[in-house]
XYZ file of C-alpha atoms in Angstrom:
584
model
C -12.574 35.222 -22.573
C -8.843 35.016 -22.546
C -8.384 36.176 -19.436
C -10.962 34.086 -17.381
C -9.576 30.832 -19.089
C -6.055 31.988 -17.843
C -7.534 32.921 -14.333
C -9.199 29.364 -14.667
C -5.813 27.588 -14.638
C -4.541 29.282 -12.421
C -7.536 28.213 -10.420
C -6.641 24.899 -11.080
C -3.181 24.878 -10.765
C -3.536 26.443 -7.243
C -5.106 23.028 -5.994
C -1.595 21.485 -7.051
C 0.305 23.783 -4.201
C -0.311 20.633 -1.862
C 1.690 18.181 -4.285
C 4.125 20.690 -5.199
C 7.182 17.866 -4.684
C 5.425 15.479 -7.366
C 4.357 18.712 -9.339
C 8.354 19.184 -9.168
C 8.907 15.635 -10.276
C 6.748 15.546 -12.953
C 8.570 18.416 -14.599
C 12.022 16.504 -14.307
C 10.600 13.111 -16.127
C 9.440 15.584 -19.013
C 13.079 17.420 -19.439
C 14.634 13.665 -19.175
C 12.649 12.430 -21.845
C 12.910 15.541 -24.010
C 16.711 15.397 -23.521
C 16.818 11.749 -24.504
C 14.580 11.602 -27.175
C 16.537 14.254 -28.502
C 19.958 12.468 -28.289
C 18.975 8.865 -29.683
C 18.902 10.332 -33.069
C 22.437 11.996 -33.050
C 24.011 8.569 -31.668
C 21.731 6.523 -34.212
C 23.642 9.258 -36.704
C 27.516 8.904 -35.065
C 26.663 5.072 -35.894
C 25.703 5.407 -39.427
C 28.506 7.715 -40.650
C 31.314 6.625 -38.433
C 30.988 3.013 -38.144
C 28.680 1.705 -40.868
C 30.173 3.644 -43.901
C 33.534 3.739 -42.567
C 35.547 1.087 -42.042
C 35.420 1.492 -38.143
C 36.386 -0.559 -34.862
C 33.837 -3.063 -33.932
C 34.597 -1.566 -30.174
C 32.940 1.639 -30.819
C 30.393 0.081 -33.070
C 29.704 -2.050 -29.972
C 29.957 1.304 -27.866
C 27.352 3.328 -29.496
C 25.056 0.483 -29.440
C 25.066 0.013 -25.678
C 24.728 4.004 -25.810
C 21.406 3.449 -28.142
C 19.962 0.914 -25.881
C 20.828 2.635 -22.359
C 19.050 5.831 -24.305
C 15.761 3.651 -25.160
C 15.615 1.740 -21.835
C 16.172 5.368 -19.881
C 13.412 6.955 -22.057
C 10.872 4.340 -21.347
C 11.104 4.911 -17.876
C 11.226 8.134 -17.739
C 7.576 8.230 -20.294
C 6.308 5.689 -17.898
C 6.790 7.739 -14.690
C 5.903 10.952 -16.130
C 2.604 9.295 -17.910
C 1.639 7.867 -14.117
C 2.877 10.966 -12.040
C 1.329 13.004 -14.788
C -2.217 11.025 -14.292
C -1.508 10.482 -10.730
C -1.084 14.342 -9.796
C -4.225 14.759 -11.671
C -6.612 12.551 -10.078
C -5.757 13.871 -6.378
C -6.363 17.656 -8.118
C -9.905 16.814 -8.925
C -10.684 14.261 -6.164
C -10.237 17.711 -4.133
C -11.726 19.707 -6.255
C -14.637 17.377 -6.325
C -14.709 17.198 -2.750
C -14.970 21.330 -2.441
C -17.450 21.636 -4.580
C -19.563 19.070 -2.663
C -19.285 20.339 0.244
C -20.214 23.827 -1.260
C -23.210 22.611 -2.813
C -24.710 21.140 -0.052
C -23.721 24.405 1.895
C -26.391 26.706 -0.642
C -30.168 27.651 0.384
C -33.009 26.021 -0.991
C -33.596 28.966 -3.219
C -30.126 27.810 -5.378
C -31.526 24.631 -5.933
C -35.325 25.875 -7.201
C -33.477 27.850 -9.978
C -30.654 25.439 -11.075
C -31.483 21.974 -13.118
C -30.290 19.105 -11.323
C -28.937 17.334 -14.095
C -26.475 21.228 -14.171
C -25.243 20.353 -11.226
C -24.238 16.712 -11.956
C -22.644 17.646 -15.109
C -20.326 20.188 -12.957
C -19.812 17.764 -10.214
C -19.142 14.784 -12.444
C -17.791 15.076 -16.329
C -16.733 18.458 -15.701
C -14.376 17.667 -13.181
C -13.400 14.811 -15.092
C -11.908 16.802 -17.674
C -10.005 19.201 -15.517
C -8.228 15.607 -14.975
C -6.989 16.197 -18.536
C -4.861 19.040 -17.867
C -2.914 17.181 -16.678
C -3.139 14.188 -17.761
C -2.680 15.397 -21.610
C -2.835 18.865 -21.474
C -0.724 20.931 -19.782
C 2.044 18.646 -18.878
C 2.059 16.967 -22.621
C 2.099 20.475 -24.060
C 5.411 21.503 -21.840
C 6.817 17.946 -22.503
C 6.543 18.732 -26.147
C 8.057 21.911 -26.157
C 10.600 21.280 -24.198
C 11.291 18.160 -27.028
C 11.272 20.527 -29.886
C 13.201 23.227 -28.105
C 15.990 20.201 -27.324
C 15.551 19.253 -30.886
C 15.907 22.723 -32.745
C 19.121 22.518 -31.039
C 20.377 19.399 -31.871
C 19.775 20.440 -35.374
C 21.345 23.362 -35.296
C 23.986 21.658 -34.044
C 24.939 18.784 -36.553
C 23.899 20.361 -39.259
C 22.871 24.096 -39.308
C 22.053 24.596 -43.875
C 19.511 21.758 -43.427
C 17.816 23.420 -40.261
C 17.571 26.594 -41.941
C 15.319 24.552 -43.938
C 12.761 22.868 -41.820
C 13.043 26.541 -39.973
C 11.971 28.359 -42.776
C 8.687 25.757 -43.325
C 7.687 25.768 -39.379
C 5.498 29.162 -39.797
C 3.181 27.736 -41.789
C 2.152 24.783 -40.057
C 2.531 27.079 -36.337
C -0.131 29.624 -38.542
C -2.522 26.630 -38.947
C -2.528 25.258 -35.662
C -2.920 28.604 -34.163
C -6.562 29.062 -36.701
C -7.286 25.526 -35.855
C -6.925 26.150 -31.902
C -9.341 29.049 -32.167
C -11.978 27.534 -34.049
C -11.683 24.530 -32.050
C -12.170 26.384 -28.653
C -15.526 27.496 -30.016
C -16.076 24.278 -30.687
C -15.619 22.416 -27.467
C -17.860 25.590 -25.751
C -20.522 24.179 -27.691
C -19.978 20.485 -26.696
C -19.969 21.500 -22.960
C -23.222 23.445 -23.573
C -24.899 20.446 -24.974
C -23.288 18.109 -22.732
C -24.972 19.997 -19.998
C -28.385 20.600 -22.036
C -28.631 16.517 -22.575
C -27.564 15.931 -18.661
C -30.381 18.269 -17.356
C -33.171 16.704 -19.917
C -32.026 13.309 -19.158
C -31.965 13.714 -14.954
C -35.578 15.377 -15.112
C -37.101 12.850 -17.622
C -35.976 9.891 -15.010
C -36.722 11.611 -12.216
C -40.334 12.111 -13.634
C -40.744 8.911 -15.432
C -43.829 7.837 -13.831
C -45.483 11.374 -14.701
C -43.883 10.302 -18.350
C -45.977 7.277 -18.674
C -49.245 8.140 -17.177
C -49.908 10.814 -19.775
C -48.351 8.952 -22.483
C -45.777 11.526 -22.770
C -42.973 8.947 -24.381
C -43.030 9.832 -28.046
C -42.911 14.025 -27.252
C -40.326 13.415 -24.675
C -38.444 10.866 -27.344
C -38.581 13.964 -30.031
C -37.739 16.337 -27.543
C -34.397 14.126 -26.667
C -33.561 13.218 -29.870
C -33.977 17.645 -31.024
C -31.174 18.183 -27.785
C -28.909 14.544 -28.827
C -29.169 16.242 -32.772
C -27.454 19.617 -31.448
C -25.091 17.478 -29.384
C -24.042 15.529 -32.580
C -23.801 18.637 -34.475
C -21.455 20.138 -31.849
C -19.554 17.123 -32.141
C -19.010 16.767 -35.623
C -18.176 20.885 -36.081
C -15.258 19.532 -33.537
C -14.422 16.502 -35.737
C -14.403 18.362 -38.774
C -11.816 20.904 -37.861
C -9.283 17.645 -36.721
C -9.886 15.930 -40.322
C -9.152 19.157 -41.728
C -5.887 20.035 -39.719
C -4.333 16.546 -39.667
C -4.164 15.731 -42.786
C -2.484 19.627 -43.671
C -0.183 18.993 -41.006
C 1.184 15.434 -42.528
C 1.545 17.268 -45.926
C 3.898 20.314 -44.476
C 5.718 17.637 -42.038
C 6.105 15.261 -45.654
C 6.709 18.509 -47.654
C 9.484 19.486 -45.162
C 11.258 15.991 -45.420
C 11.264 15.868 -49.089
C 13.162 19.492 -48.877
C 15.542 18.222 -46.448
C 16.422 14.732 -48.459
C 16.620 16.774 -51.486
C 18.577 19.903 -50.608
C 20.810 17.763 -48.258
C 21.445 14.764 -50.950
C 22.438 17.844 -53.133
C 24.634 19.390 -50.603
C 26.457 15.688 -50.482
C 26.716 15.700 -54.198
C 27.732 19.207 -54.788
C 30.804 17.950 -52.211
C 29.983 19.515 -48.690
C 31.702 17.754 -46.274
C 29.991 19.071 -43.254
C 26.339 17.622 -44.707
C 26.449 13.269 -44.524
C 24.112 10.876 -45.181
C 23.754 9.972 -41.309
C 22.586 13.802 -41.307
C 20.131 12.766 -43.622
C 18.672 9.897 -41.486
C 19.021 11.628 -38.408
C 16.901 15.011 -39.650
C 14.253 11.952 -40.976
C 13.917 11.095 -37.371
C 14.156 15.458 -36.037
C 11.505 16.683 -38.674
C 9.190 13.598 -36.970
C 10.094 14.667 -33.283
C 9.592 18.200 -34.175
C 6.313 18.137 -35.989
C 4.612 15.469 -34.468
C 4.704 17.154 -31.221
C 3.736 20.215 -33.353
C 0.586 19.062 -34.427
C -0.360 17.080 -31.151
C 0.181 20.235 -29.521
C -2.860 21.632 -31.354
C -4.676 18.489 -30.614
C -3.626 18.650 -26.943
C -4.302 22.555 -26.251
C -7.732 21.548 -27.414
C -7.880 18.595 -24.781
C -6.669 21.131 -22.614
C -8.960 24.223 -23.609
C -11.973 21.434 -22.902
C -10.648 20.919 -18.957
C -10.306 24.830 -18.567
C -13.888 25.469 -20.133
C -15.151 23.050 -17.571
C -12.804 24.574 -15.095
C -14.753 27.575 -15.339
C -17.939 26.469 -15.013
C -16.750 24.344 -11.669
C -15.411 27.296 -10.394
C -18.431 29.373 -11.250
C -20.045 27.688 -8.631
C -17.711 27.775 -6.482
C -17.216 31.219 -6.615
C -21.469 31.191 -5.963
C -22.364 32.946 -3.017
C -25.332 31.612 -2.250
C -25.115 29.719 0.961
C -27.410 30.684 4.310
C -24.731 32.890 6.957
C -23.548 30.853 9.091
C -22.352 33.662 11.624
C -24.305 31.835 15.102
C -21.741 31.230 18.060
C -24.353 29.870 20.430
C -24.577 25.212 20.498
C -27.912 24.982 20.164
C -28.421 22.275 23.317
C -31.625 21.010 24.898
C -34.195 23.704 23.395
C -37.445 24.232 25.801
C -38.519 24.628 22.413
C -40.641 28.264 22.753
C -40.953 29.679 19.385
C -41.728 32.942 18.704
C -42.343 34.503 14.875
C -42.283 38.140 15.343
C -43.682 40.633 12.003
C -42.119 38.087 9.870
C -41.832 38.641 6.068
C -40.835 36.413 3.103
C -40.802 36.315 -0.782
C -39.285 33.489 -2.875
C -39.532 35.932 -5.390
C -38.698 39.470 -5.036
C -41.781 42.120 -4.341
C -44.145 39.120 -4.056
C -44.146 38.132 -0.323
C -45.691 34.617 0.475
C -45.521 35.776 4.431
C -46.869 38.969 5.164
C -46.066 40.067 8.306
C -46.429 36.687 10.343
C -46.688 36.762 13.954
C -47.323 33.468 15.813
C -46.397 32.912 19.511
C -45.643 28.762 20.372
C -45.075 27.685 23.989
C -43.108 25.221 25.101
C -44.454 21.511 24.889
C -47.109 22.913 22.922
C -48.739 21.188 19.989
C -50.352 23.231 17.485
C -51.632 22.912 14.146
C -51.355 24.862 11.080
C -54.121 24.730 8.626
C -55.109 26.776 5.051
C -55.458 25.959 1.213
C -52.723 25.307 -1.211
C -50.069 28.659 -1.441
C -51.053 29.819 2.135
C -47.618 29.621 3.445
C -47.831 26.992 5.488
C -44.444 25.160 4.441
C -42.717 28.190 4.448
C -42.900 28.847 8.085
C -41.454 25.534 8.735
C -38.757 26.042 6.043
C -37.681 29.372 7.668
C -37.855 28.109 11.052
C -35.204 25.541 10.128
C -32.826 28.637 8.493
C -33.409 27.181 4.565
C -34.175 30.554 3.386
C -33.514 34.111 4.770
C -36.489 35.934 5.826
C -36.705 39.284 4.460
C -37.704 41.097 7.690
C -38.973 40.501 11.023
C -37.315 38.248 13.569
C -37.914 34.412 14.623
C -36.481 33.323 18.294
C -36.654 30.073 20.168
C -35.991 30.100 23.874
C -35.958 34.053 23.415
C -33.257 34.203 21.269
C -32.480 34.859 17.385
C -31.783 31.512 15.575
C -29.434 33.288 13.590
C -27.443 33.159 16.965
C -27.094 29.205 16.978
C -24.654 27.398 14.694
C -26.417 26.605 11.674
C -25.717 22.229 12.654
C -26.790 22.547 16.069
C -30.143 24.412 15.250
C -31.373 21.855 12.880
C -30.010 18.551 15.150
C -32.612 20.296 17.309
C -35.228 20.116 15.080
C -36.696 16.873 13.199
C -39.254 17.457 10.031
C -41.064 14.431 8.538
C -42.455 15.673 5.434
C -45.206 14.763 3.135
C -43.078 13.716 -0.122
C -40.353 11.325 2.208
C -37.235 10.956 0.108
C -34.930 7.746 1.002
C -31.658 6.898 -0.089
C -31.333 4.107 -2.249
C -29.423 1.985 1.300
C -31.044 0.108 3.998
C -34.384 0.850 5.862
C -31.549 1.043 8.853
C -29.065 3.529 7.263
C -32.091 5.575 6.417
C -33.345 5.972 9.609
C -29.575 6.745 11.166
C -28.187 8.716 8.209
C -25.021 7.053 9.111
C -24.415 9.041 12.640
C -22.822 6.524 14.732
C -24.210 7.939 18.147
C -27.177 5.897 16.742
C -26.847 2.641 17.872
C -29.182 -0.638 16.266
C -30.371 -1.290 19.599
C -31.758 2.342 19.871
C -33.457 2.347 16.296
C -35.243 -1.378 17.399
C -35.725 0.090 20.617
C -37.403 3.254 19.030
C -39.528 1.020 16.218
C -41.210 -0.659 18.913
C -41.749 2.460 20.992
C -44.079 3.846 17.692
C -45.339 0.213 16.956
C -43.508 -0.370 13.560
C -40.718 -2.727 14.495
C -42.867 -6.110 13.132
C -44.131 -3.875 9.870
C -40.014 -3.566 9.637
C -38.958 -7.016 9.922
C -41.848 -8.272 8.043
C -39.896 -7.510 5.786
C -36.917 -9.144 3.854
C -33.625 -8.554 6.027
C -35.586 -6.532 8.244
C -33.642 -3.410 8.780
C -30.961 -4.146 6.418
C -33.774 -4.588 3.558
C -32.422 -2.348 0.529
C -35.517 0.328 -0.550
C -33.409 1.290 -3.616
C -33.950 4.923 -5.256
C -36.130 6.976 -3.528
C -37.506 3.939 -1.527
C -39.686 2.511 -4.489
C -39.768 -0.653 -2.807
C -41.582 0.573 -0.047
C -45.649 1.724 -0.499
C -46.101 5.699 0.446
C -47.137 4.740 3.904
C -44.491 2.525 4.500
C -42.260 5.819 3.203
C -44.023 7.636 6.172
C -43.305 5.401 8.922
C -39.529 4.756 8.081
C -39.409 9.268 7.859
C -41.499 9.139 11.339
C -38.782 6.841 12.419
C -35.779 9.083 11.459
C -37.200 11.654 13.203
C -37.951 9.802 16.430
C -34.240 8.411 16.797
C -32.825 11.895 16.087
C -34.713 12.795 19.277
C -35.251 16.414 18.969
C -36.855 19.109 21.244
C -39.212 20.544 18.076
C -41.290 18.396 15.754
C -42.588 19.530 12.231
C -44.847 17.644 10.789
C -45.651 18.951 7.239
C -48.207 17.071 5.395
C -47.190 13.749 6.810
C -50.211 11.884 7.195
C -52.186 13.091 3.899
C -50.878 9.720 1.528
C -51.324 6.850 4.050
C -53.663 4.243 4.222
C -56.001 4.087 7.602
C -54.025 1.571 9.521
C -50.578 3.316 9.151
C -52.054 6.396 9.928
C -53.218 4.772 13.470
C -49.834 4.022 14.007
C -48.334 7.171 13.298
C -51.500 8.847 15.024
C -50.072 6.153 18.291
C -46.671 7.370 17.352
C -47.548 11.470 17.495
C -48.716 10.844 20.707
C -45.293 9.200 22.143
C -43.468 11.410 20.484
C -45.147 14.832 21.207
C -45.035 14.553 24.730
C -43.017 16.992 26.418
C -41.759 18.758 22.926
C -42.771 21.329 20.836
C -45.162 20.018 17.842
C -46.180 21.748 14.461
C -48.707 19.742 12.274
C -49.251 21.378 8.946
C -52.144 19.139 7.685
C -54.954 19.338 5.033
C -56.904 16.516 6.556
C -58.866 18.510 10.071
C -59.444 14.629 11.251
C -55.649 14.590 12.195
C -55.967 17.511 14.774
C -58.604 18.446 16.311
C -56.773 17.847 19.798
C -54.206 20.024 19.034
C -53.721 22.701 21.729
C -53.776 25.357 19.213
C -55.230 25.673 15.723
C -53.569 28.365 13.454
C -55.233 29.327 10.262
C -53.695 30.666 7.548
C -54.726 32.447 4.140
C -52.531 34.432 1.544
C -49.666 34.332 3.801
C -51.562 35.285 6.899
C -52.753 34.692 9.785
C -56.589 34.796 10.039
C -57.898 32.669 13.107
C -56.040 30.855 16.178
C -57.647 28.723 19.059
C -58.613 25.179 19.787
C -61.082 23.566 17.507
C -63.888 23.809 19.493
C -64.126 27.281 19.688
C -63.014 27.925 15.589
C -65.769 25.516 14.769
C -68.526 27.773 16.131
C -67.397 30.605 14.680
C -69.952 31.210 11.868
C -68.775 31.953 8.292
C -65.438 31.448 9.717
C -62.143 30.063 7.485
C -61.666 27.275 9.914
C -65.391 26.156 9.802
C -65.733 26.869 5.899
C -62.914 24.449 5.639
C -64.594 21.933 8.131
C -67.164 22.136 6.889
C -66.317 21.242 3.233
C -63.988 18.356 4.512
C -66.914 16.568 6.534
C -69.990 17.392 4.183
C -67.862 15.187 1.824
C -67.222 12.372 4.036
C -71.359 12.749 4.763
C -72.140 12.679 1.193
């Protein structure tokens, strides 16, 4: 465990190579303010012995004073630029760390995100890298600051007055002994709080996400138990880590007291027994070492903890960044202007291993071509379309378009080629108009009103309020399911690709939206290649090709005319039960 948390800052500290100058910097305010905090108490003692017990010159009382104040004013500025450069470096670490991890998120295959919670990934993406901020912030830098202070300090001490160091010396193993115990059981600790953390991020993203599914079965009072069984192991985790501070603290302030009793009494003693080389500014001035030295001594503990917390969530950032899990990339060809022939040669596919969902596929699409892909639930209809656009690997076989491998275009260019409007439309919580453009700027307004009116929904659009700057919020709840439809058909219009997929995207829309995206299929069809996945047969029945699918096969193709007639067929079984309910 020791060895990935040091390979974990290391990690970290690697992303600091860029800002190596302020790095620098930062390192220079901490010796400055190590080295002065260290002096103001052997000037506050020159005072005390030389010009307040002695009879001295009011010049060098005068003197020391202007020393004392030039010390303070010098170490406030140099805490308050190594507290901002400190922060400062930090934030810029994780804003690119952030930024990395991302972009490598976005980078993995679908398969990634069917195994790992959402509410995971926010947690890593969000408070995690929040608290690699504290490394810096009061972690790492603190802790060298402090060191550096005592290590200044010991030898001040050592240097007025060596008999009373020997002192506090001697005590500083026991209180180093029980900050070392309470750094270990705190590091199991804070494991635990990040493991809940995560635990209550997941349960909370899900249960919002679902909410509606929440409500209709009544599910609030389970789901309330359930959260307040995960926000209960939270708490506990929580007060395991408070427990060990209220323990530690208060042992701490005992030794540090302990140690400044010894000092006033062996020193007073020293004084009375007639050493001249022990005074009574000695005495004030170890008051004021024994602070700086175990203070920073038991903040240390405190601060290795903060620290331990940002390389535990280190870890798990870089865990998935060290994730290999994103689709090869290795194409060299642009994909530009596709004819749009597809061919699906002995193609195989499992989501899971040894249970293929596509068993040896073949499927021939010409360009310009509109065909339609119909089966039950768990035929594998979706999954063509999700291979087609490279979201998972196939396992074996080969897909080309225009006769070649689409693992030989550039993953961006292959999909810019290909637009999907799917059944469950997700929106951004923006305007109808940044939906539809997804912020490329080659997409001008004129060309999405343009477009709308092509497909018949531009007055639908600026019926309503702001028209195309109306705000659907999360997930488009303002809009109806239909409405959802015709803003997806939209996005995939504008994008104006050379292969449509359209999976599903007519089954939740009421009659007249469906004439308009039935209007709209037929504008945009023309001249590309077209796959309709569809449950309802009403949708296409003039498709130039009807493939039929079953277990992750192929069991019938041709037009509907000729499937229909085919007696006991799957097409006409299917027909069949879709009409004789419509009849009844």
């Amino acid at each position: 465990m020791k060895v990935i948390r040091s390979k974990s800052l290391k990690q970290v500290l690697q992303y600091a190579k860029p800002y190596q100058k302020r790095f620098n910097w930062v390192i220079a305010w901490a010796i400055f303010l190590s080295v002065f905090a260290a002096v103001r108490p052997y000037v506050f003692q020159e005072i005390i012995d030389n010009y307040l017990l002695k009879a001295g010159n009011i010049n060098g009382f005068t003197f020391f004073v202007l020393i004392m104040a030039t010390i303070l004013i010098a170490e406030v500025v140099a805490q308050f630029y190594f507290t901002y450069w400190s922060n400062w470096l930090g934030q810029d670490i994780i804003r690119d760390i952030r930024n990395r991890l991302f972009k490598h998120i976005t980078s993995f295959k679908m398969k990634y995100f069917d195994n790992e919670p959402v509410g995971k990934l926010v947690t890593r993406s969000v408070s995690d890298i929040e608290s690699i901020a504290s490394i810096f912030s009061q972690g790492l830098f603190m802790i060298v600051s402090d060191l550096l202070k005592m290590l200044i300090v010991l030898v001040f001490m050592f240097f007025v007055n060596w008999k009373i160091s020997l002192i506090v010396v001697a005590i500083m193993p026991i209180i180093i002994v029980a900050t070392n115990i309470f750094q270990k059981k705190m590091k199991v600790a804070f494991n635990e709080v990040r493991n809940e953390v995560s635990n209550l991020n997941t349960f909370v993203q899900e249960r919002l996400t679902g909410m509606k599914i929440v409500q209709l079965f009544n599910r609030e009072a389970i789901e309330l138990e359930k959260f307040k069984t995960i926000n209960q192991k939270h708490n506990k985790a929580w007060l395991k880590n408070i427990l060990y501070n209220s323990i530690f603290f208060p042992i701490a302030d005992i030794i540090s007291n302990i140690t400044l009793g010894l000092v006033v009494y062996f020193g007073a003693l020293f004084i009375i027994q007639g050493d001249t080389e022990t005074t009574i500014g000695h005495l004030i001035s170890f008051n004021m070492y024994i602070s700086m030295l175990y203070n920073p001594l038991r903040q240390i503990a405190d601060k290795f903890n903060v620290m331990q917390m940002g390389i535990v969530a280190a870890e798990r950032v870089f865990d998935i960044l060290e994730t290999e899990s994103q689709i090869q990339n290795k194409g060299t060809i642009e994909a530009k202007n596709f004819k749009g022939d597809l061919l699906f040669q002995d193609v195989r596919f499992s989501y899971v291993k040894d249970e293929e969902v596509l068993k040896g596929i073949n499927l021939k699409v010409n360009a310009g071509e509109t065909i339609a892909i119909v089966g039950s639930t768990g035929a594998g209809k979706s999954t063509i379309i999700n291979l087609l656009n490279r979201f998972y690997e196939i396992d074996s076989g080969e897909i080309t378009i225009d006769g070649r491998n689409i693992n030989e275009y550039t993953l961006e260019s292959l999909r810019k080629q290909i637009a999907v409007v799917l059944q469950d439309v997700f929106l951004f919580a923006d305007t109808i108009y940044n939906n539809i453009t997804l912020y490329n700027p080659e997409i001008t307004e004129e060309m999405v009103i343009n477009a709308a009116k092509e497909i018949g929904i531009h007055e639908f659009i600026m019926s309503l309020p702001n028209g195309y700057q109306y705000n659907v919020k999360e997930r488009g709840v303002m809009l109806s399911s239909g409405q959802r439809q015709l803003i997806a058909f939209l996005r995939a219009y504008i994008s104006n690709p050379h292969i449509l997929i359209m999976d599903e995207a007519t089954s939740s829309i009421d009659t007249y939206s469906e004439e308009m995206l039935q209007r709209a299929t037929e504008t945009i069809t023309k001249g590309r290649t077209s796959i309709v996945i569809a449950h309802r047969l009403a949708t296409i029945m003039n498709a130039s090709k009807i493939i039929v699918m079953d277990k992750g096969q192929i069991v019938e193709e041709g037009k509907h005319t000729d499937l229909i007639l085919k007696e006991n067929g799957y097409y006409k079984k299917l027909y069949d039960s879709q009409f004789s309910l419509v009849i009844d």
